[in-house]
PDB file of C-alpha atoms in Angstrom:
ATOM      1  CA  UNK A   1      15.180  36.265 -69.066  1.00  0.00           C
ATOM      2  CA  UNK A   2      18.434  34.982 -67.565  1.00  0.00           C
ATOM      3  CA  UNK A   3      16.594  34.028 -64.375  1.00  0.00           C
ATOM      4  CA  UNK A   4      13.986  32.104 -66.356  1.00  0.00           C
ATOM      5  CA  UNK A   5      16.668  30.135 -68.225  1.00  0.00           C
ATOM      6  CA  UNK A   6      18.573  29.469 -64.998  1.00  0.00           C
ATOM      7  CA  UNK A   7      15.383  28.230 -63.319  1.00  0.00           C
ATOM      8  CA  UNK A   8      14.614  25.954 -66.273  1.00  0.00           C
ATOM      9  CA  UNK A   9      18.130  24.494 -66.187  1.00  0.00           C
ATOM     10  CA  UNK A  10      17.898  23.877 -62.429  1.00  0.00           C
ATOM     11  CA  UNK A  11      14.520  22.135 -62.823  1.00  0.00           C
ATOM     12  CA  UNK A  12      15.898  19.937 -65.596  1.00  0.00           C
ATOM     13  CA  UNK A  13      18.953  19.068 -63.505  1.00  0.00           C
ATOM     14  CA  UNK A  14      16.796  18.241 -60.476  1.00  0.00           C
ATOM     15  CA  UNK A  15      14.622  15.836 -62.479  1.00  0.00           C
ATOM     16  CA  UNK A  16      17.747  14.236 -63.969  1.00  0.00           C
ATOM     17  CA  UNK A  17      19.284  13.756 -60.515  1.00  0.00           C
ATOM     18  CA  UNK A  18      16.029  12.267 -59.235  1.00  0.00           C
ATOM     19  CA  UNK A  19      15.828   9.860 -62.187  1.00  0.00           C
ATOM     20  CA  UNK A  20      19.459   8.861 -61.570  1.00  0.00           C
ATOM     21  CA  UNK A  21      18.718   7.912 -57.956  1.00  0.00           C
ATOM     22  CA  UNK A  22      16.367   5.092 -59.040  1.00  0.00           C
ATOM     23  CA  UNK A  23      18.138   1.776 -59.544  1.00  0.00           C
ATOM     24  CA  UNK A  24      16.507  -1.353 -60.955  1.00  0.00           C
ATOM     25  CA  UNK A  25      17.806  -4.896 -60.559  1.00  0.00           C
ATOM     26  CA  UNK A  26      17.006  -8.356 -61.875  1.00  0.00           C
ATOM     27  CA  UNK A  27      17.810 -11.148 -59.426  1.00  0.00           C
ATOM     28  CA  UNK A  28      18.267 -14.855 -60.106  1.00  0.00           C
ATOM     29  CA  UNK A  29      17.248 -16.847 -57.040  1.00  0.00           C
ATOM     30  CA  UNK A  30      18.172 -20.313 -55.825  1.00  0.00           C
ATOM     31  CA  UNK A  31      15.766 -22.039 -53.456  1.00  0.00           C
ATOM     32  CA  UNK A  32      15.388 -25.539 -52.112  1.00  0.00           C
ATOM     33  CA  UNK A  33      11.710 -24.975 -51.317  1.00  0.00           C
ATOM     34  CA  UNK A  34       9.049 -26.747 -53.318  1.00  0.00           C
ATOM     35  CA  UNK A  35       6.239 -24.610 -51.904  1.00  0.00           C
ATOM     36  CA  UNK A  36       6.100 -22.352 -54.951  1.00  0.00           C
ATOM     37  CA  UNK A  37       6.116 -18.948 -53.257  1.00  0.00           C
ATOM     38  CA  UNK A  38       9.605 -18.018 -54.504  1.00  0.00           C
ATOM     39  CA  UNK A  39      10.284 -17.995 -58.220  1.00  0.00           C
ATOM     40  CA  UNK A  40      13.565 -18.092 -60.086  1.00  0.00           C
ATOM     41  CA  UNK A  41      13.547 -14.369 -60.927  1.00  0.00           C
ATOM     42  CA  UNK A  42      12.730 -11.187 -59.023  1.00  0.00           C
ATOM     43  CA  UNK A  43      12.853  -7.580 -60.208  1.00  0.00           C
ATOM     44  CA  UNK A  44      13.027  -4.576 -57.922  1.00  0.00           C
ATOM     45  CA  UNK A  45      13.593  -0.837 -58.144  1.00  0.00           C
ATOM     46  CA  UNK A  46      14.844   1.319 -55.299  1.00  0.00           C
ATOM     47  CA  UNK A  47      15.064   5.047 -54.796  1.00  0.00           C
ATOM     48  CA  UNK A  48      17.213   5.414 -51.700  1.00  0.00           C
ATOM     49  CA  UNK A  49      16.923   9.207 -51.572  1.00  0.00           C
ATOM     50  CA  UNK A  50      13.114   9.012 -51.428  1.00  0.00           C
ATOM     51  CA  UNK A  51      13.058   5.709 -49.449  1.00  0.00           C
ATOM     52  CA  UNK A  52      10.814   4.087 -52.059  1.00  0.00           C
ATOM     53  CA  UNK A  53      10.895   0.616 -53.580  1.00  0.00           C
ATOM     54  CA  UNK A  54       8.801  -1.613 -55.825  1.00  0.00           C
ATOM     55  CA  UNK A  55       9.040  -5.341 -56.559  1.00  0.00           C
ATOM     56  CA  UNK A  56       7.783  -7.705 -59.246  1.00  0.00           C
ATOM     57  CA  UNK A  57       7.961 -11.471 -59.662  1.00  0.00           C
ATOM     58  CA  UNK A  58       5.776 -14.325 -60.871  1.00  0.00           C
ATOM     59  CA  UNK A  59       3.597 -14.437 -57.750  1.00  0.00           C
ATOM     60  CA  UNK A  60       2.984 -10.673 -57.870  1.00  0.00           C
ATOM     61  CA  UNK A  61       2.192 -10.935 -61.582  1.00  0.00           C
ATOM     62  CA  UNK A  62      -0.327 -13.695 -60.837  1.00  0.00           C
ATOM     63  CA  UNK A  63      -2.075 -11.720 -58.058  1.00  0.00           C
ATOM     64  CA  UNK A  64      -1.710  -8.079 -59.155  1.00  0.00           C
ATOM     65  CA  UNK A  65      -0.437  -8.062 -62.770  1.00  0.00           C
ATOM     66  CA  UNK A  66       1.811  -5.088 -61.913  1.00  0.00           C
ATOM     67  CA  UNK A  67       4.666  -4.227 -59.537  1.00  0.00           C
ATOM     68  CA  UNK A  68       3.759  -3.510 -55.919  1.00  0.00           C
ATOM     69  CA  UNK A  69       5.272  -1.130 -53.384  1.00  0.00           C
ATOM     70  CA  UNK A  70       7.775  -2.378 -50.832  1.00  0.00           C
ATOM     71  CA  UNK A  71       9.019  -0.793 -47.633  1.00  0.00           C
ATOM     72  CA  UNK A  72      12.681   0.189 -48.018  1.00  0.00           C
ATOM     73  CA  UNK A  73      15.042   0.458 -45.051  1.00  0.00           C
ATOM     74  CA  UNK A  74      18.744   1.282 -45.274  1.00  0.00           C
ATOM     75  CA  UNK A  75      20.341  -0.654 -42.445  1.00  0.00           C
ATOM     76  CA  UNK A  76      23.350   0.435 -40.390  1.00  0.00           C
ATOM     77  CA  UNK A  77      25.534  -2.111 -42.168  1.00  0.00           C
ATOM     78  CA  UNK A  78      24.674  -0.458 -45.531  1.00  0.00           C
ATOM     79  CA  UNK A  79      22.417  -3.318 -46.574  1.00  0.00           C
ATOM     80  CA  UNK A  80      19.013  -2.549 -48.033  1.00  0.00           C
ATOM     81  CA  UNK A  81      16.010  -4.299 -46.545  1.00  0.00           C
ATOM     82  CA  UNK A  82      12.799  -4.547 -48.554  1.00  0.00           C
ATOM     83  CA  UNK A  83       9.539  -5.838 -47.104  1.00  0.00           C
ATOM     84  CA  UNK A  84       6.247  -6.477 -48.872  1.00  0.00           C
ATOM     85  CA  UNK A  85       3.098  -8.548 -48.532  1.00  0.00           C
ATOM     86  CA  UNK A  86       1.170 -10.487 -51.153  1.00  0.00           C
ATOM     87  CA  UNK A  87      -2.292 -10.884 -49.659  1.00  0.00           C
ATOM     88  CA  UNK A  88      -5.054 -13.402 -49.931  1.00  0.00           C
ATOM     89  CA  UNK A  89      -3.256 -16.344 -51.491  1.00  0.00           C
ATOM     90  CA  UNK A  90      -5.051 -19.653 -51.754  1.00  0.00           C
ATOM     91  CA  UNK A  91      -3.286 -22.710 -50.336  1.00  0.00           C
ATOM     92  CA  UNK A  92      -4.338 -26.322 -49.989  1.00  0.00           C
ATOM     93  CA  UNK A  93      -3.867 -26.557 -46.220  1.00  0.00           C
ATOM     94  CA  UNK A  94      -4.791 -23.177 -44.748  1.00  0.00           C
ATOM     95  CA  UNK A  95      -7.383 -21.607 -47.026  1.00  0.00           C
ATOM     96  CA  UNK A  96      -6.459 -17.990 -47.794  1.00  0.00           C
ATOM     97  CA  UNK A  97      -3.207 -16.642 -46.342  1.00  0.00           C
ATOM     98  CA  UNK A  98      -0.838 -13.720 -46.735  1.00  0.00           C
ATOM     99  CA  UNK A  99       2.797 -14.136 -47.788  1.00  0.00           C
ATOM    100  CA  UNK A 100       5.149 -11.678 -46.056  1.00  0.00           C
ATOM    101  CA  UNK A 101       8.438 -11.205 -47.876  1.00  0.00           C
ATOM    102  CA  UNK A 102      11.641  -9.926 -46.277  1.00  0.00           C
ATOM    103  CA  UNK A 103      14.615  -9.333 -48.565  1.00  0.00           C
ATOM    104  CA  UNK A 104      18.148  -8.180 -47.777  1.00  0.00           C
ATOM    105  CA  UNK A 105      20.210  -6.747 -50.632  1.00  0.00           C
ATOM    106  CA  UNK A 106      23.918  -5.970 -50.458  1.00  0.00           C
ATOM    107  CA  UNK A 107      24.681  -3.278 -53.054  1.00  0.00           C
ATOM    108  CA  UNK A 108      28.444  -3.934 -52.922  1.00  0.00           C
ATOM    109  CA  UNK A 109      28.358  -7.545 -54.141  1.00  0.00           C
ATOM    110  CA  UNK A 110      24.713  -7.495 -55.354  1.00  0.00           C
ATOM    111  CA  UNK A 111      23.888 -10.511 -53.228  1.00  0.00           C
ATOM    112  CA  UNK A 112      20.309 -11.051 -52.093  1.00  0.00           C
ATOM    113  CA  UNK A 113      18.643 -13.164 -49.415  1.00  0.00           C
ATOM    114  CA  UNK A 114      14.881 -13.636 -49.359  1.00  0.00           C
ATOM    115  CA  UNK A 115      12.641 -15.104 -46.635  1.00  0.00           C
ATOM    116  CA  UNK A 116       8.900 -15.655 -46.876  1.00  0.00           C
ATOM    117  CA  UNK A 117       6.575 -16.047 -43.926  1.00  0.00           C
ATOM    118  CA  UNK A 118       3.318 -17.680 -45.014  1.00  0.00           C
ATOM    119  CA  UNK A 119       0.303 -17.426 -42.771  1.00  0.00           C
ATOM    120  CA  UNK A 120       0.830 -19.254 -39.501  1.00  0.00           C
ATOM    121  CA  UNK A 121       2.936 -22.037 -40.966  1.00  0.00           C
ATOM    122  CA  UNK A 122       6.087 -22.968 -39.120  1.00  0.00           C
ATOM    123  CA  UNK A 123       8.401 -23.247 -42.116  1.00  0.00           C
ATOM    124  CA  UNK A 124       9.347 -20.284 -44.212  1.00  0.00           C
ATOM    125  CA  UNK A 125      10.782 -20.656 -47.712  1.00  0.00           C
ATOM    126  CA  UNK A 126      14.190 -19.060 -48.236  1.00  0.00           C
ATOM    127  CA  UNK A 127      16.247 -18.168 -51.272  1.00  0.00           C
ATOM    128  CA  UNK A 128      19.515 -16.488 -52.127  1.00  0.00           C
ATOM    129  CA  UNK A 129      21.036 -15.231 -55.311  1.00  0.00           C
ATOM    130  CA  UNK A 130      22.716 -12.458 -57.250  1.00  0.00           C
ATOM    131  CA  UNK A 131      21.306  -9.399 -58.943  1.00  0.00           C
ATOM    132  CA  UNK A 132      22.298  -7.468 -62.039  1.00  0.00           C
ATOM    133  CA  UNK A 133      21.436  -3.845 -62.787  1.00  0.00           C
ATOM    134  CA  UNK A 134      18.807  -3.186 -65.428  1.00  0.00           C
ATOM    135  CA  UNK A 135      19.287   0.039 -67.346  1.00  0.00           C
ATOM    136  CA  UNK A 136      16.526   2.151 -68.796  1.00  0.00           C
ATOM    137  CA  UNK A 137      13.720   0.532 -66.756  1.00  0.00           C
ATOM    138  CA  UNK A 138      12.029   1.366 -63.473  1.00  0.00           C
ATOM    139  CA  UNK A 139       9.215  -0.212 -61.498  1.00  0.00           C
ATOM    140  CA  UNK A 140       8.631   3.082 -59.649  1.00  0.00           C
TER     141      UNK A 140
END
């Protein structure tokens, strides 16, 4: 019986530790671009221990109605890099294109920089901002 209780406690602790490793942030972005691919707000969740991430913003809501997965990389300089693609967007000039997002997040000062590469266009919208933790919510 003692082994059963000990196993149950260990399982509960493991799930608690796993839930604690997921962090969610809300970012306020500043951009000079008028192209419309970067909104004012971006939400993301990261689980560094599992190398998982998910993102959500106005463009993702428009195309998918739910958060999408992002590739998470922990860089040597302790910055987090998230990459994701929103596919098959309609534009006036190029027909349907993909928007490839590349975001760098600094967990120490919660600063964020976001670049978007759209189709084969030469210019790529950029934004920067600050993020705040969101408690009790996860996109993962």
